[in-house]
CSV table of N, CA, C and O in Angstrom, one decimal:
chain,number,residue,atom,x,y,z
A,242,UNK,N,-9.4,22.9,2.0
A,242,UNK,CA,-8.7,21.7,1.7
A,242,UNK,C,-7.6,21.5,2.7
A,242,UNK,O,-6.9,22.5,2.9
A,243,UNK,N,-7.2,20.3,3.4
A,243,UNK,CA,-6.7,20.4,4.5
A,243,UNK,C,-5.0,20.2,3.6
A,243,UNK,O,-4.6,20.1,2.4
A,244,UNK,N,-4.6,20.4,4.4
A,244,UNK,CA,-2.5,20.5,3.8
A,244,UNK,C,-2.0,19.6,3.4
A,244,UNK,O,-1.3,19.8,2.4
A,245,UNK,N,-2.1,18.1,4.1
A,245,UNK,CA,-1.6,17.0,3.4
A,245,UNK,C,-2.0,16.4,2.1
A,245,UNK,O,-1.3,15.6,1.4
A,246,UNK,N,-3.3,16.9,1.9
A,246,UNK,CA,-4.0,17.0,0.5
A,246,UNK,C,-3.6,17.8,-0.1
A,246,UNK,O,-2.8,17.3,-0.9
A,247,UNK,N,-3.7,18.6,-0.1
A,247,UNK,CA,-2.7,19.8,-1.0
A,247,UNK,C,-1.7,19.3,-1.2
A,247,UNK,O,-1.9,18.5,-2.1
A,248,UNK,N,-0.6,19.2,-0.8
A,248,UNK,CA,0.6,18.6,-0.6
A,248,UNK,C,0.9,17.1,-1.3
A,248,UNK,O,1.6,16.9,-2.3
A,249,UNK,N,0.2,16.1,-0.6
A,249,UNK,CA,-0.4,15.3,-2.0
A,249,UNK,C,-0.8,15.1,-3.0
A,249,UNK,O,-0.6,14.0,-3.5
A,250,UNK,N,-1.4,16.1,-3.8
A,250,UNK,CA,-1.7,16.6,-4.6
A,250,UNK,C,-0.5,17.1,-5.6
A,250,UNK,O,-0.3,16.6,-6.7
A,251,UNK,N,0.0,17.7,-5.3
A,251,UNK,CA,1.5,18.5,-5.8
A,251,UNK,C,2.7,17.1,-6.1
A,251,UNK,O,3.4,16.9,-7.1
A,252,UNK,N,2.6,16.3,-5.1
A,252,UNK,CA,4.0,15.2,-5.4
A,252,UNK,C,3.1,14.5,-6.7
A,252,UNK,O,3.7,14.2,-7.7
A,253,UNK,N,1.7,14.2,-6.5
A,253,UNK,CA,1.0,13.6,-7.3
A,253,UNK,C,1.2,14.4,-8.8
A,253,UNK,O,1.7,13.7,-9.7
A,254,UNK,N,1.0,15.5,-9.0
A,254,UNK,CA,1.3,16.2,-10.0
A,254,UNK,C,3.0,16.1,-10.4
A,254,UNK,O,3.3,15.9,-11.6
A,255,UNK,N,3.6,16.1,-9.6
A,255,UNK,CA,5.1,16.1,-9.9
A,255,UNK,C,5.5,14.9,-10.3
A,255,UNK,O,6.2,14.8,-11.3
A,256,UNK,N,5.2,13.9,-9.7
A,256,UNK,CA,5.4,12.1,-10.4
A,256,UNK,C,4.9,12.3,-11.8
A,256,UNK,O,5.6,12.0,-12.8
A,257,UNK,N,3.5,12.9,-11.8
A,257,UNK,CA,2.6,12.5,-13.2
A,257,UNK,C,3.6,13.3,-14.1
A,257,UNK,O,4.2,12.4,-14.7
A,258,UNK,N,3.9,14.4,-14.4
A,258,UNK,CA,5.0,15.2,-15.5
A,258,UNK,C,6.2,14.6,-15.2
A,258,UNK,O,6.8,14.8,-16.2
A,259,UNK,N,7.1,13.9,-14.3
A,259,UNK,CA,8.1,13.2,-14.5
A,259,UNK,C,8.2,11.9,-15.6
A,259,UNK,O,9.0,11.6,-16.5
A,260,UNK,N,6.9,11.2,-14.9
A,260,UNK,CA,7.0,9.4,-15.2
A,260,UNK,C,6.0,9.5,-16.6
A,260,UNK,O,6.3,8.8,-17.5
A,261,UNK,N,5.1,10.3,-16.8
A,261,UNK,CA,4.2,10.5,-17.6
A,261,UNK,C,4.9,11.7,-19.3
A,261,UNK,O,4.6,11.4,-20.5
A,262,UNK,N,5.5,12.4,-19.1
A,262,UNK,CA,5.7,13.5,-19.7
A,262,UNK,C,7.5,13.2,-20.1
A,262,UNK,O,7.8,12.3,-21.0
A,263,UNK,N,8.3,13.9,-19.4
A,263,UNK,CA,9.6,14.0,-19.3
A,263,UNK,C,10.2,12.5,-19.7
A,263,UNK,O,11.2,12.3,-20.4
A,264,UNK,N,9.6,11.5,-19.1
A,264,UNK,CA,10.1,9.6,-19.5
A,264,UNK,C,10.2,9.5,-21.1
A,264,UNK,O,11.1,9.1,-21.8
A,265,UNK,N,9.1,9.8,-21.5
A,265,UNK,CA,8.7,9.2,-22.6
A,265,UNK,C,9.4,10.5,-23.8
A,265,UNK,O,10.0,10.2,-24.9
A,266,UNK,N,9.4,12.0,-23.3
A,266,UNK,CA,10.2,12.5,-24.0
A,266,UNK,C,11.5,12.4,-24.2
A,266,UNK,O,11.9,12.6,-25.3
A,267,UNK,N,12.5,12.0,-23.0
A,267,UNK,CA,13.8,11.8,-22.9
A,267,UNK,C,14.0,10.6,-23.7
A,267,UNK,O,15.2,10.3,-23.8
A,268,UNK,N,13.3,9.9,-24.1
A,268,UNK,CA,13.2,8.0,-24.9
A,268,UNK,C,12.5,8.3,-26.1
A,268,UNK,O,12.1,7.5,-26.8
A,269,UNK,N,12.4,9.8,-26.4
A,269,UNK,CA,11.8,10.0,-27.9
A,269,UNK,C,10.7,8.9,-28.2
A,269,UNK,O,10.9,8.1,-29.1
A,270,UNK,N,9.5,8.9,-27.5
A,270,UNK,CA,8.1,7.9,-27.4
A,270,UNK,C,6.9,8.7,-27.7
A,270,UNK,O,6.6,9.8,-27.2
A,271,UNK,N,6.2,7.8,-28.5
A,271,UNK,CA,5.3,9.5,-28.5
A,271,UNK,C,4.2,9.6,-27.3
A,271,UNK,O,4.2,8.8,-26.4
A,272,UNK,N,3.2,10.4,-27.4
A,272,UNK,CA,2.6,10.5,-26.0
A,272,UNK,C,1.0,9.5,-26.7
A,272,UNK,O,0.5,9.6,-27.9
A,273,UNK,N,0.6,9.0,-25.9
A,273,UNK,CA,-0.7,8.2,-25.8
A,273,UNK,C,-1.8,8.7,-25.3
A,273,UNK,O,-2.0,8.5,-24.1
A,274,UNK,N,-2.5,9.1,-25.7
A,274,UNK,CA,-4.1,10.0,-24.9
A,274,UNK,C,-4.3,9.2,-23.6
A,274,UNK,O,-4.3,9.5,-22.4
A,275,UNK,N,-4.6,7.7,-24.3
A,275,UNK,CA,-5.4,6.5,-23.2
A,275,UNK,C,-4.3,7.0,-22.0
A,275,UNK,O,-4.4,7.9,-21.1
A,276,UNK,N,-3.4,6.2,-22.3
A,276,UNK,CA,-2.0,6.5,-21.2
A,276,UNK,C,-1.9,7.8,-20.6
A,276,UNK,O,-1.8,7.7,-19.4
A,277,UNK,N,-1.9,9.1,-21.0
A,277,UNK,CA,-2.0,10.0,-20.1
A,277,UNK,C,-2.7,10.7,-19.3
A,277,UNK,O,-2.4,11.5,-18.4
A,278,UNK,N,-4.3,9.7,-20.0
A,278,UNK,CA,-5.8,9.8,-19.3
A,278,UNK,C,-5.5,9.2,-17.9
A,278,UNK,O,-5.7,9.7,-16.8
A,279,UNK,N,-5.1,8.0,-18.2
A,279,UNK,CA,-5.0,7.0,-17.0
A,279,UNK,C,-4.2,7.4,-15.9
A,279,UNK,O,-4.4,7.3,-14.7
A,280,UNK,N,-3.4,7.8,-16.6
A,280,UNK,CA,-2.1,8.3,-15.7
A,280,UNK,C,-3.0,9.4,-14.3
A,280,UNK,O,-3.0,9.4,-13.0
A,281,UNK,N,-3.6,10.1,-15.0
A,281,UNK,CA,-4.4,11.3,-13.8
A,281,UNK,C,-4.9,10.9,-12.2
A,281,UNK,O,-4.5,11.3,-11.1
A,282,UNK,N,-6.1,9.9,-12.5
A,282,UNK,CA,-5.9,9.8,-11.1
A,282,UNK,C,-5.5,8.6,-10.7
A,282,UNK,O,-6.0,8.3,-9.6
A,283,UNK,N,-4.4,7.4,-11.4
A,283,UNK,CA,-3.6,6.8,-10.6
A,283,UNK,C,-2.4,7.9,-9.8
A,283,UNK,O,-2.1,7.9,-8.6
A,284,UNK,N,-2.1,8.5,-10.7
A,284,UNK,CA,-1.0,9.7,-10.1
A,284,UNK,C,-1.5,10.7,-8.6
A,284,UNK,O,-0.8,10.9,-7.6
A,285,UNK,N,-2.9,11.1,-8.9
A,285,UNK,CA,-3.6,12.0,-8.0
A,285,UNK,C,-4.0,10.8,-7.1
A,285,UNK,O,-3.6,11.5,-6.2
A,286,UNK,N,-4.3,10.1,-6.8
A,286,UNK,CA,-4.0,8.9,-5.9
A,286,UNK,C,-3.1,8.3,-4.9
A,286,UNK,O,-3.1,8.1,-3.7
A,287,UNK,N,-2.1,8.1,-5.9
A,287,UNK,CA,-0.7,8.1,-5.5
A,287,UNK,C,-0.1,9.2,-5.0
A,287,UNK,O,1.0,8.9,-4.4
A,288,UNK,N,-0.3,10.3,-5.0
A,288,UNK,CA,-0.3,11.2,-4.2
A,288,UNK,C,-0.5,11.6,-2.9
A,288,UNK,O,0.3,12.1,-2.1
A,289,UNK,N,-1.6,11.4,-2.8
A,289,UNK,CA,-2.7,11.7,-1.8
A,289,UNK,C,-2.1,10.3,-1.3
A,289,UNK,O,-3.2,9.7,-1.3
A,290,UNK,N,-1.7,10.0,-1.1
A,290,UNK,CA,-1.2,8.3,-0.4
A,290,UNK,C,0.2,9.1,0.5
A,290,UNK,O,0.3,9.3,1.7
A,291,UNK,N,1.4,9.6,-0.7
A,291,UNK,CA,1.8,10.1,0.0
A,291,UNK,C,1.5,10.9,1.4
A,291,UNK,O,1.5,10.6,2.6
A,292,UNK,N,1.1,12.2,0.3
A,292,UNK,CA,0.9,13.4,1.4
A,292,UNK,C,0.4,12.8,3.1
A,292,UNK,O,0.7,13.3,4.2
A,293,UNK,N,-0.7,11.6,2.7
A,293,UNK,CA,-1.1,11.1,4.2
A,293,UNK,C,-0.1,10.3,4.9
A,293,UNK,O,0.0,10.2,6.2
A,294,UNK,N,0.8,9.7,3.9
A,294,UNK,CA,1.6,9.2,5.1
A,294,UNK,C,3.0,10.2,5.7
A,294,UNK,O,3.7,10.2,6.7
A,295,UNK,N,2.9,11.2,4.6
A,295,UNK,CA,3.8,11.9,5.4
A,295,UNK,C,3.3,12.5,6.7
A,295,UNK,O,4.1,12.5,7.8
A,296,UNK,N,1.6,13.3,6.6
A,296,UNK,CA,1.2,13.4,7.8
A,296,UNK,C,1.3,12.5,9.0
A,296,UNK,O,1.9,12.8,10.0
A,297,UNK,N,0.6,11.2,8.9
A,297,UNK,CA,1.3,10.4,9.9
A,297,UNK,C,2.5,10.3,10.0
A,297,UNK,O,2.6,9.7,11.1
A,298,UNK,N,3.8,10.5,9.7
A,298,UNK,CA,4.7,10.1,9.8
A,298,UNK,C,5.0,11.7,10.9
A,298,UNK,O,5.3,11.4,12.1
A,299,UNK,N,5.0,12.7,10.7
A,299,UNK,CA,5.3,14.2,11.3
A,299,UNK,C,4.0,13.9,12.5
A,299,UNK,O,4.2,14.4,13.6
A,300,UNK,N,3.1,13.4,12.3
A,300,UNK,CA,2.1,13.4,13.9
A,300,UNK,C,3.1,12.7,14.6
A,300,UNK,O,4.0,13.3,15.2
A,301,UNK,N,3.0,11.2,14.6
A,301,UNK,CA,4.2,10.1,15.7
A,301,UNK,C,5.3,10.4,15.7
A,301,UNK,O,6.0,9.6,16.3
A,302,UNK,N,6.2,12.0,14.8
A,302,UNK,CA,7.3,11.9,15.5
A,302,UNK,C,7.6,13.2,16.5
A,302,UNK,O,8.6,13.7,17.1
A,303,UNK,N,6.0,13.6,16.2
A,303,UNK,CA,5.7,14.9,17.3
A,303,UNK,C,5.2,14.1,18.7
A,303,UNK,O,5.4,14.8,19.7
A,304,UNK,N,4.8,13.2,18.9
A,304,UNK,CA,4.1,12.8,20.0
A,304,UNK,C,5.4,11.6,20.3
A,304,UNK,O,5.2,11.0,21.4
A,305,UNK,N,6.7,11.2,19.5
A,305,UNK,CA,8.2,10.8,20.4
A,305,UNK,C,8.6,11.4,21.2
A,305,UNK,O,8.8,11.2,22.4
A,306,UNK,N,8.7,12.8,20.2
A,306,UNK,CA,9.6,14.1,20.8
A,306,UNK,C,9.4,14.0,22.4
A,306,UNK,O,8.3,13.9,23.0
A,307,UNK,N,10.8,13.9,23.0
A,307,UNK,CA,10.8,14.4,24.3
A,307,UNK,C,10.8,15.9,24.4
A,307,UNK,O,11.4,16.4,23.5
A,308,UNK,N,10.1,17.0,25.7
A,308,UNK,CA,9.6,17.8,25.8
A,308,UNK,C,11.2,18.1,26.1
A,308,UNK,O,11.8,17.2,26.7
A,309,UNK,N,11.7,19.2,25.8
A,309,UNK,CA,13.2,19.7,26.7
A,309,UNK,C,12.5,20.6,28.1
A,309,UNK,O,11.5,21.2,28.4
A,310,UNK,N,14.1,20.1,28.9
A,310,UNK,CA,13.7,20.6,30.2
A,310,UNK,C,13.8,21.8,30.2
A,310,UNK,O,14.9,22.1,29.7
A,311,UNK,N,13.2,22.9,30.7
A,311,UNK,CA,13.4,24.4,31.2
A,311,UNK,C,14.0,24.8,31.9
A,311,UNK,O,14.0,26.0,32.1
């Protein structure tokens, strides 16, 4: 599995137990099956969105980088 996937994966996971879990506990809500079903792969999606743009974002600012002189 390449790294930004992985890595996407993980923020995806960490949104989902924030916005999904921890929200609705801190607001004393109870939890919804449908709603936490759905939550999975909008979340793991949203993720993976991340993780890719952070790879693009670390490629183009490796190919700015001026080379230092020796």
């Amino acid at each position: 599995m390449k790294k930004w996937i992985r890595s996407g994966l993980v923020w995806g996971g960490i949104l989902y137990v924030i916005t999904m879990v921890m929200f609705p506990m801190v607001d004393h809500e109870s939890f919804d099956l449908e709603k936490l079903l759905l939550g999975l792969p909008l979340w793991a999606l949203a993720g993976v969105a991340i993780g890719y743009l952070f790879e693009r974002k670390k490629k183009s600012d490796k190919r700015k980088k001026p080379k230092a002189a020796v």
